[in-house]
């Protein structure tokens, strides 16, 4: 039982490049979300999903796309990376739509030069 | 978007001191309040999920209270230890979508 996994752990991109951050969970959780962590800003919600085929925007969605074709996977796409997207990205899941605690992945540290 | 305020932003205490932090949030449309503990270079881990006004939860030396009518929660640490050093995040939860909006956190440093 791996829980929540994220790949890669580290990534360096050049401005304008695209990439996908992967998030997978084996806990059969409906709800999945992506956060970014920046110094002094805490965790900010990028996008979230309440189930396969359903996604919605969070606080800071610009520059990011998501899709949810399966319960297990929730990839985050950067179509044209910008230095402002340099951050640590966390994926999180929870077991139902109610007030259940969220389980976080180990994070991906992204640097855009 | 919820406006979540945590205070203080950072705190330095000596080992053995007791301390507390505050989380303020809009009281309207309240559903739940989460507290997370986040150690450097690790992922956030849930401490408490609180739903009822007047709720009080405890885990070892850490406890939390909730006032949904006035929109605040307190987190208390009794007899702080160096291993308590971390950032403590609160996240109110409005509606039942699972969507959380996090505060900026209180960073605690406990000196031996």
PDB file of C-alpha atoms in Angstrom:
ATOM      1  CA  UNK A   1       0.000   0.000   0.000  1.00  0.00           C
ATOM      2  CA  UNK A   2       1.972   2.995  -1.304  1.00  0.00           C
ATOM      3  CA  UNK A   3      -0.538   5.697  -0.264  1.00  0.00           C
ATOM      4  CA  UNK A   4      -0.001   8.863  -2.310  1.00  0.00           C
ATOM      5  CA  UNK A   5       2.952   8.921  -4.692  1.00  0.00           C
ATOM      6  CA  UNK A   6       4.320  11.787  -6.737  1.00  0.00           C
ATOM      7  CA  UNK A   7       6.830  11.788  -9.558  1.00  0.00           C
ATOM      8  CA  UNK A   8       9.304  13.213 -10.199  1.00  0.00           C
ATOM      9  CA  UNK A   9      10.769  14.339  -6.868  1.00  0.00           C
ATOM     10  CA  UNK A  10      12.838  17.068  -8.490  1.00  0.00           C
ATOM     11  CA  UNK A  11      12.639  18.762 -11.873  1.00  0.00           C
ATOM     12  CA  UNK A  12      14.383  21.664 -13.566  1.00  0.00           C
ATOM     13  CA  UNK A  13      12.683  23.237 -16.585  1.00  0.00           C
ATOM     14  CA  UNK A  14      13.524  26.076 -18.896  1.00  0.00           C
ATOM     15  CA  UNK A  15      11.001  28.849 -19.458  1.00  0.00           C
ATOM     16  CA  UNK A  16       8.467  27.767 -22.050  1.00  0.00           C
ATOM     17  CA  UNK A  17       8.941  24.029 -21.610  1.00  0.00           C
ATOM     18  CA  UNK A  18       6.007  21.820 -20.727  1.00  0.00           C
ATOM     19  CA  UNK A  19       5.788  18.938 -18.326  1.00  0.00           C
ATOM     20  CA  UNK A  20       3.379  16.833 -16.302  1.00  0.00           C
ATOM     21  CA  UNK A  21       3.633  16.201 -12.591  1.00  0.00           C
ATOM     22  CA  UNK A  22       2.228  12.824 -11.715  1.00  0.00           C
ATOM     23  CA  UNK A  23       0.122  11.942  -8.676  1.00  0.00           C
ATOM     24  CA  UNK A  24      -1.236   8.492  -7.946  1.00  0.00           C
ATOM     25  CA  UNK A  25      -3.068   7.018  -4.969  1.00  0.00           C
ATOM     26  CA  UNK A  26      -4.051   3.483  -4.076  1.00  0.00           C
ATOM     27  CA  UNK A  27      -6.487   4.340  -1.280  1.00  0.00           C
ATOM     28  CA  UNK A  28      -9.570   4.532  -3.522  1.00  0.00           C
ATOM     29  CA  UNK A  29     -10.139   8.152  -2.485  1.00  0.00           C
ATOM     30  CA  UNK A  30     -12.652  10.223  -4.432  1.00  0.00           C
ATOM     31  CA  UNK A  31     -11.153  13.612  -3.738  1.00  0.00           C
ATOM     32  CA  UNK A  32      -7.726  14.663  -5.024  1.00  0.00           C
ATOM     33  CA  UNK A  33      -6.086  18.064  -5.107  1.00  0.00           C
ATOM     34  CA  UNK A  34      -2.903  19.903  -6.055  1.00  0.00           C
ATOM     35  CA  UNK A  35      -1.232  22.552  -3.899  1.00  0.00           C
ATOM     36  CA  UNK A  36       1.836  24.672  -4.329  1.00  0.00           C
ATOM     37  CA  UNK A  37       3.995  25.800  -1.443  1.00  0.00           C
ATOM     38  CA  UNK A  38       5.884  29.071  -1.606  1.00  0.00           C
ATOM     39  CA  UNK A  39       7.819  30.803   1.207  1.00  0.00           C
ATOM     40  CA  UNK A  40       5.501  32.880   3.359  1.00  0.00           C
ATOM     41  CA  UNK A  41       2.442  31.766   1.396  1.00  0.00           C
ATOM     42  CA  UNK A  42       1.572  28.450   3.015  1.00  0.00           C
ATOM     43  CA  UNK A  43      -0.217  25.945   0.798  1.00  0.00           C
ATOM     44  CA  UNK A  44      -2.309  27.320  -2.050  1.00  0.00           C
ATOM     45  CA  UNK A  45      -4.866  25.192  -3.857  1.00  0.00           C
ATOM     46  CA  UNK A  46      -4.315  24.944  -7.623  1.00  0.00           C
ATOM     47  CA  UNK A  47      -6.962  22.484  -8.843  1.00  0.00           C
ATOM     48  CA  UNK A  48      -9.037  19.755  -7.284  1.00  0.00           C
ATOM     49  CA  UNK A  49     -11.244  16.852  -8.293  1.00  0.00           C
ATOM     50  CA  UNK A  50     -14.180  15.244  -6.510  1.00  0.00           C
ATOM     51  CA  UNK A  51     -14.141  12.152  -8.701  1.00  0.00           C
ATOM     52  CA  UNK A  52     -13.165  10.736 -12.065  1.00  0.00           C
ATOM     53  CA  UNK A  53     -14.200  13.095 -14.852  1.00  0.00           C
ATOM     54  CA  UNK A  54     -14.784  16.069 -12.523  1.00  0.00           C
ATOM     55  CA  UNK A  55     -12.273  18.848 -11.891  1.00  0.00           C
ATOM     56  CA  UNK A  56     -12.480  22.410 -10.635  1.00  0.00           C
ATOM     57  CA  UNK A  57     -10.231  25.392 -10.059  1.00  0.00           C
ATOM     58  CA  UNK A  58      -8.709  26.364  -6.753  1.00  0.00           C
ATOM     59  CA  UNK A  59      -7.099  29.632  -5.642  1.00  0.00           C
ATOM     60  CA  UNK A  60      -4.251  29.790  -8.190  1.00  0.00           C
ATOM     61  CA  UNK A  61      -5.215  27.792 -11.326  1.00  0.00           C
ATOM     62  CA  UNK A  62      -3.628  29.963 -14.027  1.00  0.00           C
ATOM     63  CA  UNK A  63      -0.880  28.229 -15.981  1.00  0.00           C
ATOM     64  CA  UNK A  64      -1.950  24.733 -14.920  1.00  0.00           C
ATOM     65  CA  UNK A  65      -4.262  22.118 -16.414  1.00  0.00           C
ATOM     66  CA  UNK A  66      -5.602  18.941 -14.851  1.00  0.00           C
ATOM     67  CA  UNK A  67      -7.686  15.960 -15.840  1.00  0.00           C
ATOM     68  CA  UNK A  68      -9.039  12.986 -13.905  1.00  0.00           C
ATOM     69  CA  UNK A  69      -9.697   9.979 -16.118  1.00  0.00           C
ATOM     70  CA  UNK A  70      -9.321   7.420 -13.310  1.00  0.00           C
ATOM     71  CA  UNK A  71      -9.856   7.398  -9.552  1.00  0.00           C
ATOM     72  CA  UNK A  72      -6.157   6.656  -8.987  1.00  0.00           C
ATOM     73  CA  UNK A  73      -4.420   9.340 -11.046  1.00  0.00           C
ATOM     74  CA  UNK A  74      -4.546  13.135 -11.067  1.00  0.00           C
ATOM     75  CA  UNK A  75      -1.771  14.625 -13.251  1.00  0.00           C
ATOM     76  CA  UNK A  76      -0.932  18.334 -13.206  1.00  0.00           C
ATOM     77  CA  UNK A  77       0.240  19.843 -16.498  1.00  0.00           C
ATOM     78  CA  UNK A  78       2.334  22.934 -17.014  1.00  0.00           C
ATOM     79  CA  UNK A  79       1.865  23.878 -20.666  1.00  0.00           C
ATOM     80  CA  UNK A  80       4.480  26.647 -20.823  1.00  0.00           C
ATOM     81  CA  UNK A  81       6.554  26.879 -17.672  1.00  0.00           C
ATOM     82  CA  UNK A  82       7.362  30.287 -16.182  1.00  0.00           C
ATOM     83  CA  UNK A  83       9.834  31.210 -13.406  1.00  0.00           C
ATOM     84  CA  UNK A  84       6.826  32.147 -11.239  1.00  0.00           C
ATOM     85  CA  UNK A  85       5.926  28.453 -11.193  1.00  0.00           C
ATOM     86  CA  UNK A  86       9.103  27.577  -9.308  1.00  0.00           C
ATOM     87  CA  UNK A  87       7.696  25.948  -6.201  1.00  0.00           C
ATOM     88  CA  UNK A  88       7.143  22.738  -4.304  1.00  0.00           C
ATOM     89  CA  UNK A  89       4.007  20.942  -5.451  1.00  0.00           C
ATOM     90  CA  UNK A  90       1.979  18.633  -3.229  1.00  0.00           C
ATOM     91  CA  UNK A  91      -0.799  16.282  -4.200  1.00  0.00           C
ATOM     92  CA  UNK A  92      -3.370  15.352  -1.542  1.00  0.00           C
ATOM     93  CA  UNK A  93      -6.316  12.974  -1.300  1.00  0.00           C
ATOM     94  CA  UNK A  94      -9.180  12.348   1.083  1.00  0.00           C
ATOM     95  CA  UNK A  95     -11.503   9.428   1.465  1.00  0.00           C
ATOM     96  CA  UNK A  96     -14.866  11.103   0.867  1.00  0.00           C
ATOM     97  CA  UNK A  97     -16.505  14.419   0.272  1.00  0.00           C
ATOM     98  CA  UNK A  98     -16.979  15.000   4.000  1.00  0.00           C
ATOM     99  CA  UNK A  99     -14.541  16.451   6.505  1.00  0.00           C
ATOM    100  CA  UNK A 100     -12.008  13.616   6.342  1.00  0.00           C
ATOM    101  CA  UNK A 101      -8.336  14.372   6.835  1.00  0.00           C
ATOM    102  CA  UNK A 102      -6.200  14.815   3.736  1.00  0.00           C
ATOM    103  CA  UNK A 103      -3.217  12.617   2.950  1.00  0.00           C
ATOM    104  CA  UNK A 104      -0.324  14.328   1.239  1.00  0.00           C
ATOM    105  CA  UNK A 105       2.216  12.973  -1.217  1.00  0.00           C
ATOM    106  CA  UNK A 106       5.960  13.568  -0.728  1.00  0.00           C
ATOM    107  CA  UNK A 107       6.040  16.604  -3.031  1.00  0.00           C
ATOM    108  CA  UNK A 108       7.771  17.600  -6.268  1.00  0.00           C
ATOM    109  CA  UNK A 109      10.323  20.410  -6.195  1.00  0.00           C
ATOM    110  CA  UNK A 110      10.192  22.294  -9.493  1.00  0.00           C
ATOM    111  CA  UNK A 111      12.626  24.962 -10.619  1.00  0.00           C
ATOM    112  CA  UNK A 112      11.974  26.989 -13.766  1.00  0.00           C
ATOM    113  CA  UNK A 113      14.956  28.928 -15.095  1.00  0.00           C
TER     114      UNK A 113
ATOM    115  CA  UNK B   1     -12.346  32.209  -1.236  1.00  0.00           C
ATOM    116  CA  UNK B   2     -12.030  31.882   2.541  1.00  0.00           C
ATOM    117  CA  UNK B   3      -9.855  34.381   4.424  1.00  0.00           C
ATOM    118  CA  UNK B   4      -7.832  32.381   6.933  1.00  0.00           C
ATOM    119  CA  UNK B   5      -5.545  34.091   9.418  1.00  0.00           C
ATOM    120  CA  UNK B   6      -3.042  32.349  11.656  1.00  0.00           C
ATOM    121  CA  UNK B   7      -1.109  34.008  14.449  1.00  0.00           C
ATOM    122  CA  UNK B   8       1.585  34.344  15.362  1.00  0.00           C
ATOM    123  CA  UNK B   9       3.478  33.776  12.126  1.00  0.00           C
ATOM    124  CA  UNK B  10       6.422  32.323  14.050  1.00  0.00           C
ATOM    125  CA  UNK B  11       7.244  31.447  17.605  1.00  0.00           C
ATOM    126  CA  UNK B  12      10.426  30.540  19.476  1.00  0.00           C
ATOM    127  CA  UNK B  13      10.067  28.849  22.867  1.00  0.00           C
ATOM    128  CA  UNK B  14      12.245  26.950  25.293  1.00  0.00           C
ATOM    129  CA  UNK B  15      11.853  23.239  25.880  1.00  0.00           C
ATOM    130  CA  UNK B  16       9.167  22.708  28.517  1.00  0.00           C
ATOM    131  CA  UNK B  17       7.227  25.878  27.718  1.00  0.00           C
ATOM    132  CA  UNK B  18       3.557  25.613  26.862  1.00  0.00           C
ATOM    133  CA  UNK B  19       2.309  27.555  23.891  1.00  0.00           C
ATOM    134  CA  UNK B  20      -0.751  28.212  21.778  1.00  0.00           C
ATOM    135  CA  UNK B  21      -1.624  29.477  18.308  1.00  0.00           C
ATOM    136  CA  UNK B  22      -4.745  30.954  16.789  1.00  0.00           C
ATOM    137  CA  UNK B  23      -6.593  30.264  13.565  1.00  0.00           C
ATOM    138  CA  UNK B  24      -9.317  32.733  12.504  1.00  0.00           C
ATOM    139  CA  UNK B  25     -11.741  32.011   9.699  1.00  0.00           C
ATOM    140  CA  UNK B  26     -15.121  33.232   8.407  1.00  0.00           C
ATOM    141  CA  UNK B  27     -17.867  31.689  10.521  1.00  0.00           C
ATOM    142  CA  UNK B  28     -20.443  31.606   7.723  1.00  0.00           C
ATOM    143  CA  UNK B  29     -20.973  28.335   5.826  1.00  0.00           C
ATOM    144  CA  UNK B  30     -18.663  26.475   8.208  1.00  0.00           C
ATOM    145  CA  UNK B  31     -18.282  22.727   7.674  1.00  0.00           C
ATOM    146  CA  UNK B  32     -15.057  21.609   9.379  1.00  0.00           C
ATOM    147  CA  UNK B  33     -11.688  22.861  10.590  1.00  0.00           C
ATOM    148  CA  UNK B  34      -8.472  20.922  10.016  1.00  0.00           C
ATOM    149  CA  UNK B  35      -5.111  21.235  11.776  1.00  0.00           C
ATOM    150  CA  UNK B  36      -1.951  19.871  10.150  1.00  0.00           C
ATOM    151  CA  UNK B  37       1.612  19.514  11.363  1.00  0.00           C
ATOM    152  CA  UNK B  38       4.328  20.091   8.763  1.00  0.00           C
ATOM    153  CA  UNK B  39       7.942  19.275   9.473  1.00  0.00           C
ATOM    154  CA  UNK B  40      10.699  20.643   7.267  1.00  0.00           C
ATOM    155  CA  UNK B  41      11.371  18.493   4.184  1.00  0.00           C
ATOM    156  CA  UNK B  42       8.333  16.327   4.892  1.00  0.00           C
ATOM    157  CA  UNK B  43       4.666  16.373   3.905  1.00  0.00           C
ATOM    158  CA  UNK B  44       1.871  17.842   6.045  1.00  0.00           C
ATOM    159  CA  UNK B  45       0.216  15.349   8.381  1.00  0.00           C
ATOM    160  CA  UNK B  46      -3.246  15.712   9.886  1.00  0.00           C
ATOM    161  CA  UNK B  47      -3.534  16.426  13.600  1.00  0.00           C
ATOM    162  CA  UNK B  48      -7.243  17.084  14.045  1.00  0.00           C
ATOM    163  CA  UNK B  49     -10.445  17.470  12.086  1.00  0.00           C
ATOM    164  CA  UNK B  50     -13.097  19.336  14.068  1.00  0.00           C
ATOM    165  CA  UNK B  51     -16.706  19.888  13.104  1.00  0.00           C
ATOM    166  CA  UNK B  52     -18.801  20.927  16.112  1.00  0.00           C
ATOM    167  CA  UNK B  53     -18.883  24.226  17.949  1.00  0.00           C
ATOM    168  CA  UNK B  54     -17.181  23.703  21.302  1.00  0.00           C
ATOM    169  CA  UNK B  55     -15.258  20.677  20.033  1.00  0.00           C
ATOM    170  CA  UNK B  56     -12.072  19.915  21.915  1.00  0.00           C
ATOM    171  CA  UNK B  57      -9.619  17.296  20.646  1.00  0.00           C
ATOM    172  CA  UNK B  58      -6.401  15.984  22.148  1.00  0.00           C
ATOM    173  CA  UNK B  59      -3.448  13.969  20.886  1.00  0.00           C
ATOM    174  CA  UNK B  60      -0.738  13.518  23.498  1.00  0.00           C
ATOM    175  CA  UNK B  61       0.504  16.968  24.546  1.00  0.00           C
ATOM    176  CA  UNK B  62      -1.342  18.726  21.708  1.00  0.00           C
ATOM    177  CA  UNK B  63      -4.961  19.818  21.945  1.00  0.00           C
ATOM    178  CA  UNK B  64      -7.302  22.049  19.973  1.00  0.00           C
ATOM    179  CA  UNK B  65     -10.560  23.876  20.568  1.00  0.00           C
ATOM    180  CA  UNK B  66     -13.114  25.199  18.119  1.00  0.00           C
ATOM    181  CA  UNK B  67     -15.554  28.128  18.162  1.00  0.00           C
ATOM    182  CA  UNK B  68     -17.578  28.115  14.966  1.00  0.00           C
ATOM    183  CA  UNK B  69     -19.855  30.997  15.975  1.00  0.00           C
ATOM    184  CA  UNK B  70     -17.023  33.497  16.267  1.00  0.00           C
ATOM    185  CA  UNK B  71     -14.766  31.766  13.743  1.00  0.00           C
ATOM    186  CA  UNK B  72     -11.618  30.727  15.585  1.00  0.00           C
ATOM    187  CA  UNK B  73      -9.685  27.707  16.762  1.00  0.00           C
ATOM    188  CA  UNK B  74      -6.800  27.426  19.209  1.00  0.00           C
ATOM    189  CA  UNK B  75      -4.037  24.857  19.128  1.00  0.00           C
ATOM    190  CA  UNK B  76      -2.226  24.229  22.420  1.00  0.00           C
ATOM    191  CA  UNK B  77       1.061  22.427  23.020  1.00  0.00           C
ATOM    192  CA  UNK B  78       1.821  21.556  26.623  1.00  0.00           C
ATOM    193  CA  UNK B  79       5.459  21.188  27.653  1.00  0.00           C
ATOM    194  CA  UNK B  80       6.975  21.802  24.195  1.00  0.00           C
ATOM    195  CA  UNK B  81       9.739  19.469  23.055  1.00  0.00           C
ATOM    196  CA  UNK B  82      12.318  20.023  20.283  1.00  0.00           C
ATOM    197  CA  UNK B  83      10.509  17.421  18.172  1.00  0.00           C
ATOM    198  CA  UNK B  84       7.438  19.698  18.204  1.00  0.00           C
ATOM    199  CA  UNK B  85       9.351  22.129  15.991  1.00  0.00           C
ATOM    200  CA  UNK B  86       7.296  22.383  12.805  1.00  0.00           C
ATOM    201  CA  UNK B  87       4.843  24.585  10.956  1.00  0.00           C
ATOM    202  CA  UNK B  88       1.256  24.186  12.112  1.00  0.00           C
ATOM    203  CA  UNK B  89      -1.386  24.811   9.464  1.00  0.00           C
ATOM    204  CA  UNK B  90      -5.098  25.281   9.871  1.00  0.00           C
ATOM    205  CA  UNK B  91      -7.582  24.852   7.045  1.00  0.00           C
ATOM    206  CA  UNK B  92     -11.288  25.601   7.285  1.00  0.00           C
ATOM    207  CA  UNK B  93     -13.491  23.581   5.084  1.00  0.00           C
ATOM    208  CA  UNK B  94     -16.719  25.044   3.719  1.00  0.00           C
ATOM    209  CA  UNK B  95     -19.224  22.769   2.094  1.00  0.00           C
ATOM    210  CA  UNK B  96     -18.688  19.044   1.678  1.00  0.00           C
ATOM    211  CA  UNK B  97     -16.496  18.979  -1.440  1.00  0.00           C
ATOM    212  CA  UNK B  98     -13.266  18.169   0.370  1.00  0.00           C
ATOM    213  CA  UNK B  99     -11.842  21.530  -0.685  1.00  0.00           C
ATOM    214  CA  UNK B 100      -9.531  23.077   1.935  1.00  0.00           C
ATOM    215  CA  UNK B 101      -8.082  26.580   2.024  1.00  0.00           C
ATOM    216  CA  UNK B 102      -4.977  26.715   4.203  1.00  0.00           C
ATOM    217  CA  UNK B 103      -3.744  29.521   6.405  1.00  0.00           C
ATOM    218  CA  UNK B 104      -0.129  30.628   6.113  1.00  0.00           C
ATOM    219  CA  UNK B 105       0.812  28.634   9.191  1.00  0.00           C
ATOM    220  CA  UNK B 106       2.565  29.225  12.513  1.00  0.00           C
ATOM    221  CA  UNK B 107       6.187  28.077  12.576  1.00  0.00           C
ATOM    222  CA  UNK B 108       7.262  26.838  15.990  1.00  0.00           C
ATOM    223  CA  UNK B 109      10.895  26.460  17.020  1.00  0.00           C
ATOM    224  CA  UNK B 110      11.541  24.745  20.356  1.00  0.00           C
ATOM    225  CA  UNK B 111      15.042  25.249  21.755  1.00  0.00           C
ATOM    226  CA  UNK B 112      16.551  22.523  23.974  1.00  0.00           C
TER     227      UNK B 112
END
